[in-house]
PDB file of C-alpha atoms in Angstrom:
ATOM      1  CA  UNK A   1      60.579  55.287 114.479  1.00  0.00           C
ATOM      2  CA  UNK A   2      60.956  53.486 111.180  1.00  0.00           C
ATOM      3  CA  UNK A   3      63.371  50.890 109.942  1.00  0.00           C
ATOM      4  CA  UNK A   4      64.205  49.412 106.546  1.00  0.00           C
ATOM      5  CA  UNK A   5      62.561  46.080 105.846  1.00  0.00           C
ATOM      6  CA  UNK A   6      65.475  43.703 105.535  1.00  0.00           C
ATOM      7  CA  UNK A   7      65.470  40.819 103.097  1.00  0.00           C
ATOM      8  CA  UNK A   8      66.034  37.519 104.860  1.00  0.00           C
ATOM      9  CA  UNK A   9      67.455  34.304 103.500  1.00  0.00           C
ATOM     10  CA  UNK A  10      65.832  32.012 106.063  1.00  0.00           C
ATOM     11  CA  UNK A  11      62.214  31.077 105.506  1.00  0.00           C
ATOM     12  CA  UNK A  12      59.647  32.017 108.125  1.00  0.00           C
ATOM     13  CA  UNK A  13      57.497  29.031 107.184  1.00  0.00           C
ATOM     14  CA  UNK A  14      58.444  27.252 110.419  1.00  0.00           C
ATOM     15  CA  UNK A  15      57.661  30.389 112.405  1.00  0.00           C
ATOM     16  CA  UNK A  16      54.224  30.677 110.781  1.00  0.00           C
ATOM     17  CA  UNK A  17      53.489  27.045 111.636  1.00  0.00           C
ATOM     18  CA  UNK A  18      54.701  27.614 115.183  1.00  0.00           C
ATOM     19  CA  UNK A  19      52.468  30.690 115.405  1.00  0.00           C
ATOM     20  CA  UNK A  20      49.474  28.590 114.386  1.00  0.00           C
ATOM     21  CA  UNK A  21      50.331  25.915 116.955  1.00  0.00           C
ATOM     22  CA  UNK A  22      50.994  28.394 119.763  1.00  0.00           C
ATOM     23  CA  UNK A  23      48.279  30.965 119.170  1.00  0.00           C
ATOM     24  CA  UNK A  24      45.773  29.415 116.771  1.00  0.00           C
ATOM     25  CA  UNK A  25      43.506  27.964 119.449  1.00  0.00           C
ATOM     26  CA  UNK A  26      42.948  31.330 121.137  1.00  0.00           C
ATOM     27  CA  UNK A  27      39.870  33.498 120.602  1.00  0.00           C
ATOM     28  CA  UNK A  28      40.145  36.249 117.994  1.00  0.00           C
ATOM     29  CA  UNK A  29      36.682  37.738 117.887  1.00  0.00           C
ATOM     30  CA  UNK A  30      35.366  39.350 114.703  1.00  0.00           C
ATOM     31  CA  UNK A  31      34.889  43.100 114.955  1.00  0.00           C
ATOM     32  CA  UNK A  32      38.040  43.530 117.047  1.00  0.00           C
ATOM     33  CA  UNK A  33      40.945  45.936 116.600  1.00  0.00           C
ATOM     34  CA  UNK A  34      44.284  44.232 117.284  1.00  0.00           C
ATOM     35  CA  UNK A  35      47.093  46.691 118.062  1.00  0.00           C
ATOM     36  CA  UNK A  36      50.193  44.796 116.959  1.00  0.00           C
ATOM     37  CA  UNK A  37      53.783  45.622 117.888  1.00  0.00           C
ATOM     38  CA  UNK A  38      56.328  44.908 115.135  1.00  0.00           C
ATOM     39  CA  UNK A  39      60.153  44.810 115.252  1.00  0.00           C
ATOM     40  CA  UNK A  40      62.164  48.027 115.571  1.00  0.00           C
ATOM     41  CA  UNK A  41      64.913  46.621 113.378  1.00  0.00           C
ATOM     42  CA  UNK A  42      65.583  42.915 113.756  1.00  0.00           C
ATOM     43  CA  UNK A  43      62.876  40.990 111.911  1.00  0.00           C
ATOM     44  CA  UNK A  44      63.250  38.038 114.282  1.00  0.00           C
ATOM     45  CA  UNK A  45      61.814  40.175 117.095  1.00  0.00           C
ATOM     46  CA  UNK A  46      58.234  39.345 116.099  1.00  0.00           C
ATOM     47  CA  UNK A  47      55.939  37.437 118.420  1.00  0.00           C
ATOM     48  CA  UNK A  48      54.173  34.231 117.405  1.00  0.00           C
ATOM     49  CA  UNK A  49      50.822  35.776 118.287  1.00  0.00           C
ATOM     50  CA  UNK A  50      51.594  38.802 116.098  1.00  0.00           C
ATOM     51  CA  UNK A  51      52.394  36.525 113.158  1.00  0.00           C
ATOM     52  CA  UNK A  52      49.149  34.626 113.647  1.00  0.00           C
ATOM     53  CA  UNK A  53      46.997  37.762 113.920  1.00  0.00           C
ATOM     54  CA  UNK A  54      48.615  39.354 110.878  1.00  0.00           C
ATOM     55  CA  UNK A  55      47.757  36.214 108.900  1.00  0.00           C
ATOM     56  CA  UNK A  56      44.230  36.117 110.281  1.00  0.00           C
ATOM     57  CA  UNK A  57      43.377  39.822 109.883  1.00  0.00           C
ATOM     58  CA  UNK A  58      40.831  40.785 107.259  1.00  0.00           C
ATOM     59  CA  UNK A  59      42.365  44.270 107.164  1.00  0.00           C
ATOM     60  CA  UNK A  60      45.830  45.510 108.145  1.00  0.00           C
ATOM     61  CA  UNK A  61      45.785  49.231 108.903  1.00  0.00           C
ATOM     62  CA  UNK A  62      49.232  50.812 108.840  1.00  0.00           C
ATOM     63  CA  UNK A  63      51.325  53.968 108.500  1.00  0.00           C
ATOM     64  CA  UNK A  64      52.731  53.099 105.071  1.00  0.00           C
ATOM     65  CA  UNK A  65      51.086  50.401 102.963  1.00  0.00           C
ATOM     66  CA  UNK A  66      54.209  49.761 100.845  1.00  0.00           C
ATOM     67  CA  UNK A  67      56.411  49.395 103.910  1.00  0.00           C
ATOM     68  CA  UNK A  68      53.929  47.083 105.631  1.00  0.00           C
ATOM     69  CA  UNK A  69      53.387  44.990 102.509  1.00  0.00           C
ATOM     70  CA  UNK A  70      57.157  44.417 102.300  1.00  0.00           C
ATOM     71  CA  UNK A  71      57.285  43.558 106.020  1.00  0.00           C
ATOM     72  CA  UNK A  72      54.456  41.038 105.706  1.00  0.00           C
ATOM     73  CA  UNK A  73      56.020  39.406 102.655  1.00  0.00           C
ATOM     74  CA  UNK A  74      59.315  39.047 104.554  1.00  0.00           C
ATOM     75  CA  UNK A  75      57.374  36.754 106.888  1.00  0.00           C
ATOM     76  CA  UNK A  76      55.637  34.951 104.045  1.00  0.00           C
ATOM     77  CA  UNK A  77      52.281  36.663 104.653  1.00  0.00           C
ATOM     78  CA  UNK A  78      50.419  37.887 101.590  1.00  0.00           C
ATOM     79  CA  UNK A  79      47.717  40.531 101.692  1.00  0.00           C
ATOM     80  CA  UNK A  80      45.984  42.063  98.704  1.00  0.00           C
ATOM     81  CA  UNK A  81      46.207  45.851  98.243  1.00  0.00           C
ATOM     82  CA  UNK A  82      42.520  46.033  99.218  1.00  0.00           C
ATOM     83  CA  UNK A  83      43.369  44.491 102.596  1.00  0.00           C
ATOM     84  CA  UNK A  84      45.863  47.248 103.446  1.00  0.00           C
ATOM     85  CA  UNK A  85      44.537  50.546 104.786  1.00  0.00           C
ATOM     86  CA  UNK A  86      46.718  53.638 105.302  1.00  0.00           C
ATOM     87  CA  UNK A  87      46.174  55.210 108.730  1.00  0.00           C
ATOM     88  CA  UNK A  88      48.964  57.671 109.501  1.00  0.00           C
ATOM     89  CA  UNK A  89      49.484  60.939 111.362  1.00  0.00           C
ATOM     90  CA  UNK A  90      48.014  63.034 108.550  1.00  0.00           C
ATOM     91  CA  UNK A  91      44.777  61.092 108.122  1.00  0.00           C
ATOM     92  CA  UNK A  92      44.331  59.268 111.419  1.00  0.00           C
ATOM     93  CA  UNK A  93      40.985  60.878 112.301  1.00  0.00           C
ATOM     94  CA  UNK A  94      39.435  60.006 108.938  1.00  0.00           C
ATOM     95  CA  UNK A  95      41.172  56.629 108.751  1.00  0.00           C
ATOM     96  CA  UNK A  96      39.879  55.741 112.203  1.00  0.00           C
ATOM     97  CA  UNK A  97      36.305  56.168 111.020  1.00  0.00           C
ATOM     98  CA  UNK A  98      36.950  53.777 108.126  1.00  0.00           C
ATOM     99  CA  UNK A  99      38.385  51.242 110.581  1.00  0.00           C
ATOM    100  CA  UNK A 100      35.349  51.640 112.859  1.00  0.00           C
ATOM    101  CA  UNK A 101      33.050  50.955 109.905  1.00  0.00           C
ATOM    102  CA  UNK A 102      34.980  47.817 108.963  1.00  0.00           C
ATOM    103  CA  UNK A 103      34.888  46.614 112.566  1.00  0.00           C
ATOM    104  CA  UNK A 104      31.141  47.203 112.733  1.00  0.00           C
ATOM    105  CA  UNK A 105      30.848  45.002 109.661  1.00  0.00           C
ATOM    106  CA  UNK A 106      32.608  42.218 111.571  1.00  0.00           C
ATOM    107  CA  UNK A 107      36.128  42.500 110.182  1.00  0.00           C
ATOM    108  CA  UNK A 108      39.195  41.680 112.239  1.00  0.00           C
ATOM    109  CA  UNK A 109      41.544  44.664 111.872  1.00  0.00           C
ATOM    110  CA  UNK A 110      45.224  44.638 112.829  1.00  0.00           C
ATOM    111  CA  UNK A 111      46.965  47.985 113.243  1.00  0.00           C
ATOM    112  CA  UNK A 112      50.756  48.316 112.913  1.00  0.00           C
ATOM    113  CA  UNK A 113      53.016  51.349 112.866  1.00  0.00           C
ATOM    114  CA  UNK A 114      56.180  51.402 110.773  1.00  0.00           C
ATOM    115  CA  UNK A 115      58.162  49.928 113.674  1.00  0.00           C
ATOM    116  CA  UNK A 116      57.647  49.143 117.332  1.00  0.00           C
ATOM    117  CA  UNK A 117      54.520  49.552 119.421  1.00  0.00           C
ATOM    118  CA  UNK A 118      51.763  51.720 117.899  1.00  0.00           C
ATOM    119  CA  UNK A 119      50.591  54.835 119.760  1.00  0.00           C
ATOM    120  CA  UNK A 120      53.973  55.249 121.516  1.00  0.00           C
ATOM    121  CA  UNK A 121      55.315  58.288 119.631  1.00  0.00           C
ATOM    122  CA  UNK A 122      53.812  56.688 116.505  1.00  0.00           C
ATOM    123  CA  UNK A 123      50.204  57.017 115.273  1.00  0.00           C
ATOM    124  CA  UNK A 124      47.555  54.776 116.802  1.00  0.00           C
ATOM    125  CA  UNK A 125      46.245  56.587 119.875  1.00  0.00           C
ATOM    126  CA  UNK A 126      43.478  58.435 117.990  1.00  0.00           C
ATOM    127  CA  UNK A 127      42.516  55.207 116.265  1.00  0.00           C
ATOM    128  CA  UNK A 128      42.228  53.319 119.557  1.00  0.00           C
ATOM    129  CA  UNK A 129      40.246  56.174 121.070  1.00  0.00           C
ATOM    130  CA  UNK A 130      37.784  56.184 118.168  1.00  0.00           C
ATOM    131  CA  UNK A 131      37.310  52.419 118.415  1.00  0.00           C
ATOM    132  CA  UNK A 132      36.769  52.649 122.182  1.00  0.00           C
ATOM    133  CA  UNK A 133      34.211  55.445 121.736  1.00  0.00           C
ATOM    134  CA  UNK A 134      32.352  53.185 119.291  1.00  0.00           C
ATOM    135  CA  UNK A 135      32.230  50.551 122.078  1.00  0.00           C
ATOM    136  CA  UNK A 136      34.221  48.082 120.047  1.00  0.00           C
ATOM    137  CA  UNK A 137      36.940  45.820 121.517  1.00  0.00           C
ATOM    138  CA  UNK A 138      40.662  46.618 121.345  1.00  0.00           C
ATOM    139  CA  UNK A 139      43.250  43.880 121.970  1.00  0.00           C
ATOM    140  CA  UNK A 140      46.935  44.884 122.336  1.00  0.00           C
ATOM    141  CA  UNK A 141      49.668  42.487 121.216  1.00  0.00           C
ATOM    142  CA  UNK A 142      52.852  43.519 123.056  1.00  0.00           C
ATOM    143  CA  UNK A 143      56.269  43.394 121.510  1.00  0.00           C
ATOM    144  CA  UNK A 144      59.233  45.549 120.554  1.00  0.00           C
ATOM    145  CA  UNK A 145      59.458  49.146 121.796  1.00  0.00           C
ATOM    146  CA  UNK A 146      62.484  51.392 121.443  1.00  0.00           C
ATOM    147  CA  UNK A 147      61.530  53.080 124.720  1.00  0.00           C
ATOM    148  CA  UNK A 148      61.632  49.927 126.830  1.00  0.00           C
ATOM    149  CA  UNK A 149      64.600  48.530 124.878  1.00  0.00           C
ATOM    150  CA  UNK A 150      66.660  51.623 125.672  1.00  0.00           C
ATOM    151  CA  UNK A 151      65.671  51.553 129.347  1.00  0.00           C
ATOM    152  CA  UNK A 152      66.620  47.883 129.645  1.00  0.00           C
ATOM    153  CA  UNK A 153      70.141  48.692 128.434  1.00  0.00           C
ATOM    154  CA  UNK A 154      70.582  51.792 130.603  1.00  0.00           C
ATOM    155  CA  UNK A 155      71.332  49.932 133.839  1.00  0.00           C
ATOM    156  CA  UNK A 156      69.354  52.184 136.153  1.00  0.00           C
ATOM    157  CA  UNK A 157      69.704  50.300 139.453  1.00  0.00           C
ATOM    158  CA  UNK A 158      66.926  50.082 142.063  1.00  0.00           C
ATOM    159  CA  UNK A 159      67.251  52.687 144.778  1.00  0.00           C
ATOM    160  CA  UNK A 160      68.453  55.487 142.510  1.00  0.00           C
ATOM    161  CA  UNK A 161      64.853  56.468 141.946  1.00  0.00           C
ATOM    162  CA  UNK A 162      61.573  55.412 143.476  1.00  0.00           C
ATOM    163  CA  UNK A 163      59.662  52.531 141.914  1.00  0.00           C
ATOM    164  CA  UNK A 164      61.631  52.658 138.657  1.00  0.00           C
ATOM    165  CA  UNK A 165      59.840  55.801 137.554  1.00  0.00           C
ATOM    166  CA  UNK A 166      60.660  57.320 134.182  1.00  0.00           C
ATOM    167  CA  UNK A 167      59.250  59.980 131.896  1.00  0.00           C
ATOM    168  CA  UNK A 168      58.755  59.369 128.182  1.00  0.00           C
ATOM    169  CA  UNK A 169      59.264  62.640 126.319  1.00  0.00           C
ATOM    170  CA  UNK A 170      59.994  61.400 122.800  1.00  0.00           C
ATOM    171  CA  UNK A 171      61.104  63.978 120.244  1.00  0.00           C
ATOM    172  CA  UNK A 172      62.057  67.435 121.531  1.00  0.00           C
ATOM    173  CA  UNK A 173      61.064  70.537 119.513  1.00  0.00           C
ATOM    174  CA  UNK A 174      63.040  71.127 116.314  1.00  0.00           C
ATOM    175  CA  UNK A 175      63.463  74.889 116.802  1.00  0.00           C
ATOM    176  CA  UNK A 176      66.635  75.807 118.683  1.00  0.00           C
ATOM    177  CA  UNK A 177      65.092  78.080 121.307  1.00  0.00           C
ATOM    178  CA  UNK A 178      62.220  75.709 122.043  1.00  0.00           C
ATOM    179  CA  UNK A 179      64.621  72.774 122.274  1.00  0.00           C
ATOM    180  CA  UNK A 180      66.862  74.665 124.704  1.00  0.00           C
ATOM    181  CA  UNK A 181      63.849  75.525 126.850  1.00  0.00           C
ATOM    182  CA  UNK A 182      62.780  71.875 126.879  1.00  0.00           C
ATOM    183  CA  UNK A 183      66.267  70.729 127.931  1.00  0.00           C
ATOM    184  CA  UNK A 184      66.314  73.358 130.696  1.00  0.00           C
ATOM    185  CA  UNK A 185      63.083  71.833 132.001  1.00  0.00           C
ATOM    186  CA  UNK A 186      64.673  68.375 131.909  1.00  0.00           C
ATOM    187  CA  UNK A 187      67.417  69.646 134.210  1.00  0.00           C
ATOM    188  CA  UNK A 188      64.789  69.867 136.947  1.00  0.00           C
ATOM    189  CA  UNK A 189      63.333  66.423 136.204  1.00  0.00           C
ATOM    190  CA  UNK A 190      64.732  64.026 138.814  1.00  0.00           C
ATOM    191  CA  UNK A 191      63.404  60.856 137.158  1.00  0.00           C
ATOM    192  CA  UNK A 192      64.864  59.038 134.166  1.00  0.00           C
ATOM    193  CA  UNK A 193      63.831  60.574 130.847  1.00  0.00           C
ATOM    194  CA  UNK A 194      63.527  58.731 127.525  1.00  0.00           C
ATOM    195  CA  UNK A 195      64.082  60.725 124.331  1.00  0.00           C
ATOM    196  CA  UNK A 196      63.909  59.812 120.650  1.00  0.00           C
ATOM    197  CA  UNK A 197      65.733  61.514 117.804  1.00  0.00           C
ATOM    198  CA  UNK A 198      66.323  61.270 114.067  1.00  0.00           C
ATOM    199  CA  UNK A 199      69.841  61.272 112.556  1.00  0.00           C
ATOM    200  CA  UNK A 200      69.573  64.684 110.886  1.00  0.00           C
ATOM    201  CA  UNK A 201      68.827  66.343 114.263  1.00  0.00           C
ATOM    202  CA  UNK A 202      71.040  64.355 116.627  1.00  0.00           C
ATOM    203  CA  UNK A 203      73.941  66.838 116.645  1.00  0.00           C
ATOM    204  CA  UNK A 204      71.643  69.680 117.667  1.00  0.00           C
ATOM    205  CA  UNK A 205      70.164  67.536 120.432  1.00  0.00           C
ATOM    206  CA  UNK A 206      73.645  66.553 121.638  1.00  0.00           C
ATOM    207  CA  UNK A 207      74.645  70.203 121.894  1.00  0.00           C
ATOM    208  CA  UNK A 208      71.536  71.001 123.907  1.00  0.00           C
ATOM    209  CA  UNK A 209      71.942  68.008 126.242  1.00  0.00           C
ATOM    210  CA  UNK A 210      75.610  68.882 126.871  1.00  0.00           C
ATOM    211  CA  UNK A 211      74.381  71.724 129.101  1.00  0.00           C
ATOM    212  CA  UNK A 212      73.305  69.059 131.619  1.00  0.00           C
ATOM    213  CA  UNK A 213      76.965  68.483 132.486  1.00  0.00           C
ATOM    214  CA  UNK A 214      77.870  65.236 134.242  1.00  0.00           C
ATOM    215  CA  UNK A 215      74.363  63.799 134.304  1.00  0.00           C
ATOM    216  CA  UNK A 216      74.598  60.308 132.875  1.00  0.00           C
ATOM    217  CA  UNK A 217      73.168  59.486 129.457  1.00  0.00           C
ATOM    218  CA  UNK A 218      72.651  56.168 127.681  1.00  0.00           C
ATOM    219  CA  UNK A 219      72.695  56.511 123.893  1.00  0.00           C
ATOM    220  CA  UNK A 220      71.031  53.749 121.888  1.00  0.00           C
ATOM    221  CA  UNK A 221      71.675  53.984 118.145  1.00  0.00           C
ATOM    222  CA  UNK A 222      70.135  51.575 115.630  1.00  0.00           C
ATOM    223  CA  UNK A 223      68.784  49.381 118.438  1.00  0.00           C
ATOM    224  CA  UNK A 224      68.433  45.677 117.497  1.00  0.00           C
ATOM    225  CA  UNK A 225      69.886  46.299 114.022  1.00  0.00           C
ATOM    226  CA  UNK A 226      73.158  45.090 112.480  1.00  0.00           C
ATOM    227  CA  UNK A 227      75.146  48.186 113.474  1.00  0.00           C
ATOM    228  CA  UNK A 228      73.606  48.648 116.924  1.00  0.00           C
ATOM    229  CA  UNK A 229      75.615  50.964 119.164  1.00  0.00           C
ATOM    230  CA  UNK A 230      74.950  51.530 122.880  1.00  0.00           C
ATOM    231  CA  UNK A 231      77.064  53.933 124.932  1.00  0.00           C
ATOM    232  CA  UNK A 232      76.952  55.275 128.492  1.00  0.00           C
ATOM    233  CA  UNK A 233      78.517  58.681 128.978  1.00  0.00           C
ATOM    234  CA  UNK A 234      78.122  62.067 130.633  1.00  0.00           C
ATOM    235  CA  UNK A 235      75.732  64.379 128.818  1.00  0.00           C
ATOM    236  CA  UNK A 236      78.527  66.927 128.348  1.00  0.00           C
ATOM    237  CA  UNK A 237      80.558  64.335 126.410  1.00  0.00           C
ATOM    238  CA  UNK A 238      77.797  63.487 123.929  1.00  0.00           C
ATOM    239  CA  UNK A 239      78.847  65.930 121.147  1.00  0.00           C
ATOM    240  CA  UNK A 240      82.457  64.675 121.267  1.00  0.00           C
ATOM    241  CA  UNK A 241      81.265  61.051 121.161  1.00  0.00           C
ATOM    242  CA  UNK A 242      79.281  61.757 117.985  1.00  0.00           C
ATOM    243  CA  UNK A 243      82.246  63.558 116.393  1.00  0.00           C
ATOM    244  CA  UNK A 244      84.589  60.601 116.923  1.00  0.00           C
ATOM    245  CA  UNK A 245      82.963  58.544 114.166  1.00  0.00           C
ATOM    246  CA  UNK A 246      80.906  59.802 111.206  1.00  0.00           C
ATOM    247  CA  UNK A 247      78.890  56.571 111.284  1.00  0.00           C
ATOM    248  CA  UNK A 248      77.484  57.620 114.664  1.00  0.00           C
ATOM    249  CA  UNK A 249      75.400  60.256 112.891  1.00  0.00           C
ATOM    250  CA  UNK A 250      73.472  57.558 111.046  1.00  0.00           C
ATOM    251  CA  UNK A 251      70.384  55.732 112.177  1.00  0.00           C
ATOM    252  CA  UNK A 252      67.590  56.256 114.689  1.00  0.00           C
ATOM    253  CA  UNK A 253      68.311  57.137 118.317  1.00  0.00           C
ATOM    254  CA  UNK A 254      66.675  56.271 121.628  1.00  0.00           C
ATOM    255  CA  UNK A 255      68.303  57.964 124.610  1.00  0.00           C
ATOM    256  CA  UNK A 256      67.893  57.644 128.365  1.00  0.00           C
ATOM    257  CA  UNK A 257      68.783  60.589 130.566  1.00  0.00           C
ATOM    258  CA  UNK A 258      69.525  58.948 133.897  1.00  0.00           C
ATOM    259  CA  UNK A 259      67.802  60.038 137.109  1.00  0.00           C
ATOM    260  CA  UNK A 260      69.479  62.613 139.285  1.00  0.00           C
ATOM    261  CA  UNK A 261      71.666  60.948 141.927  1.00  0.00           C
ATOM    262  CA  UNK A 262      70.351  60.942 145.491  1.00  0.00           C
ATOM    263  CA  UNK A 263      72.598  63.735 146.903  1.00  0.00           C
ATOM    264  CA  UNK A 264      71.689  66.008 143.984  1.00  0.00           C
ATOM    265  CA  UNK A 265      68.014  65.174 144.389  1.00  0.00           C
ATOM    266  CA  UNK A 266      68.193  66.024 148.100  1.00  0.00           C
ATOM    267  CA  UNK A 267      69.858  69.337 147.273  1.00  0.00           C
ATOM    268  CA  UNK A 268      67.120  70.117 144.754  1.00  0.00           C
ATOM    269  CA  UNK A 269      64.428  69.364 147.375  1.00  0.00           C
ATOM    270  CA  UNK A 270      66.180  71.657 149.855  1.00  0.00           C
ATOM    271  CA  UNK A 271      66.346  74.437 147.282  1.00  0.00           C
ATOM    272  CA  UNK A 272      62.599  74.139 146.626  1.00  0.00           C
ATOM    273  CA  UNK A 273      61.909  74.371 150.360  1.00  0.00           C
ATOM    274  CA  UNK A 274      64.205  77.396 150.735  1.00  0.00           C
ATOM    275  CA  UNK A 275      62.483  79.266 147.935  1.00  0.00           C
ATOM    276  CA  UNK A 276      59.047  78.599 149.418  1.00  0.00           C
ATOM    277  CA  UNK A 277      60.107  79.552 152.933  1.00  0.00           C
ATOM    278  CA  UNK A 278      61.334  82.899 151.645  1.00  0.00           C
ATOM    279  CA  UNK A 279      57.834  83.784 150.474  1.00  0.00           C
ATOM    280  CA  UNK A 280      55.378  81.792 152.607  1.00  0.00           C
ATOM    281  CA  UNK A 281      54.618  80.824 156.209  1.00  0.00           C
ATOM    282  CA  UNK A 282      56.402  77.678 157.367  1.00  0.00           C
ATOM    283  CA  UNK A 283      53.415  75.306 157.320  1.00  0.00           C
ATOM    284  CA  UNK A 284      52.278  76.482 153.894  1.00  0.00           C
ATOM    285  CA  UNK A 285      55.802  76.192 152.507  1.00  0.00           C
ATOM    286  CA  UNK A 286      56.146  72.646 153.855  1.00  0.00           C
ATOM    287  CA  UNK A 287      52.797  71.586 152.395  1.00  0.00           C
ATOM    288  CA  UNK A 288      53.674  72.933 148.937  1.00  0.00           C
ATOM    289  CA  UNK A 289      57.189  71.454 149.079  1.00  0.00           C
ATOM    290  CA  UNK A 290      55.697  68.039 149.873  1.00  0.00           C
ATOM    291  CA  UNK A 291      53.315  68.353 146.925  1.00  0.00           C
ATOM    292  CA  UNK A 292      56.126  69.381 144.567  1.00  0.00           C
ATOM    293  CA  UNK A 293      58.877  66.968 145.656  1.00  0.00           C
ATOM    294  CA  UNK A 294      56.877  63.992 146.887  1.00  0.00           C
ATOM    295  CA  UNK A 295      58.927  63.946 150.103  1.00  0.00           C
ATOM    296  CA  UNK A 296      57.223  63.141 153.453  1.00  0.00           C
ATOM    297  CA  UNK A 297      55.735  66.230 155.071  1.00  0.00           C
ATOM    298  CA  UNK A 298      57.137  65.420 158.533  1.00  0.00           C
ATOM    299  CA  UNK A 299      60.697  65.214 157.207  1.00  0.00           C
ATOM    300  CA  UNK A 300      60.289  68.487 155.324  1.00  0.00           C
ATOM    301  CA  UNK A 301      58.864  70.151 158.437  1.00  0.00           C
ATOM    302  CA  UNK A 302      61.936  69.172 160.455  1.00  0.00           C
ATOM    303  CA  UNK A 303      64.180  70.412 157.650  1.00  0.00           C
ATOM    304  CA  UNK A 304      62.262  73.686 157.505  1.00  0.00           C
ATOM    305  CA  UNK A 305      62.783  74.227 161.232  1.00  0.00           C
ATOM    306  CA  UNK A 306      66.523  73.738 160.727  1.00  0.00           C
ATOM    307  CA  UNK A 307      66.573  76.173 157.817  1.00  0.00           C
ATOM    308  CA  UNK A 308      64.738  78.772 159.902  1.00  0.00           C
ATOM    309  CA  UNK A 309      67.206  78.582 162.808  1.00  0.00           C
ATOM    310  CA  UNK A 310      69.897  80.903 161.364  1.00  0.00           C
ATOM    311  CA  UNK A 311      67.252  83.564 160.730  1.00  0.00           C
ATOM    312  CA  UNK A 312      66.114  83.308 164.363  1.00  0.00           C
TER     313      UNK A 312
END
């Protein structure tokens, strides 16, 4: 997800000095790839270690050199055009080999995506893989992520799902039929699901998600930015929520489809067991149901016996 680089009136000179004080005495080995998270909107959401590494880097690899140059200059960091290397989704394989060569020559290379944490829906994974295969070190610098930011605002309480599990899906297919099929699959996903969407496709996504009825949805629009908007609503109400204000169609979206509530999850587990019992011997059905649902086999066995009683 990208964001406009905002001009700032306050100087980041103090932040750069603080970055040097806080992170300057750490070890930043030559020949290392630093995977650096950058803000998803609010420029102040940059870590001190990220600022220090971006200053220190011999090369900054990035999705868009013009965007990254503007971002660096907003922080008072100057890099020459020769120090910026474009590595994006269309050239990542070739760009990764250039990065590997620079690392082998002893350069410190920082990689940033246009916004947020690289390799999470953004480019970066192929680059990291290539560097790993070359037996060169990779150091991640954590920071902003629209995925985690959206989850933190969703209010999914402990106990609704096991161990806080969630599924990151990202962008659904753009074609209507494929998108509808993907949403139908999400209906059977009991865990929380994180989705991303662009403004020009959000209405189509809202229409598709509305088929999930009363399942709760947290909509994060323009997260961390000036016109941030976070709403909790039923999936079926999402299209109407968008239609209430034309401004809601603007900006980037991160959405959390909440986990299925416990009674609904139990009903879904029972349905799985019923379908298996109709086709398989009891023990085999119980084993497969345990594998599919994650429920204890003993509990499913007792439930299966109860389901078999009417037939007896």
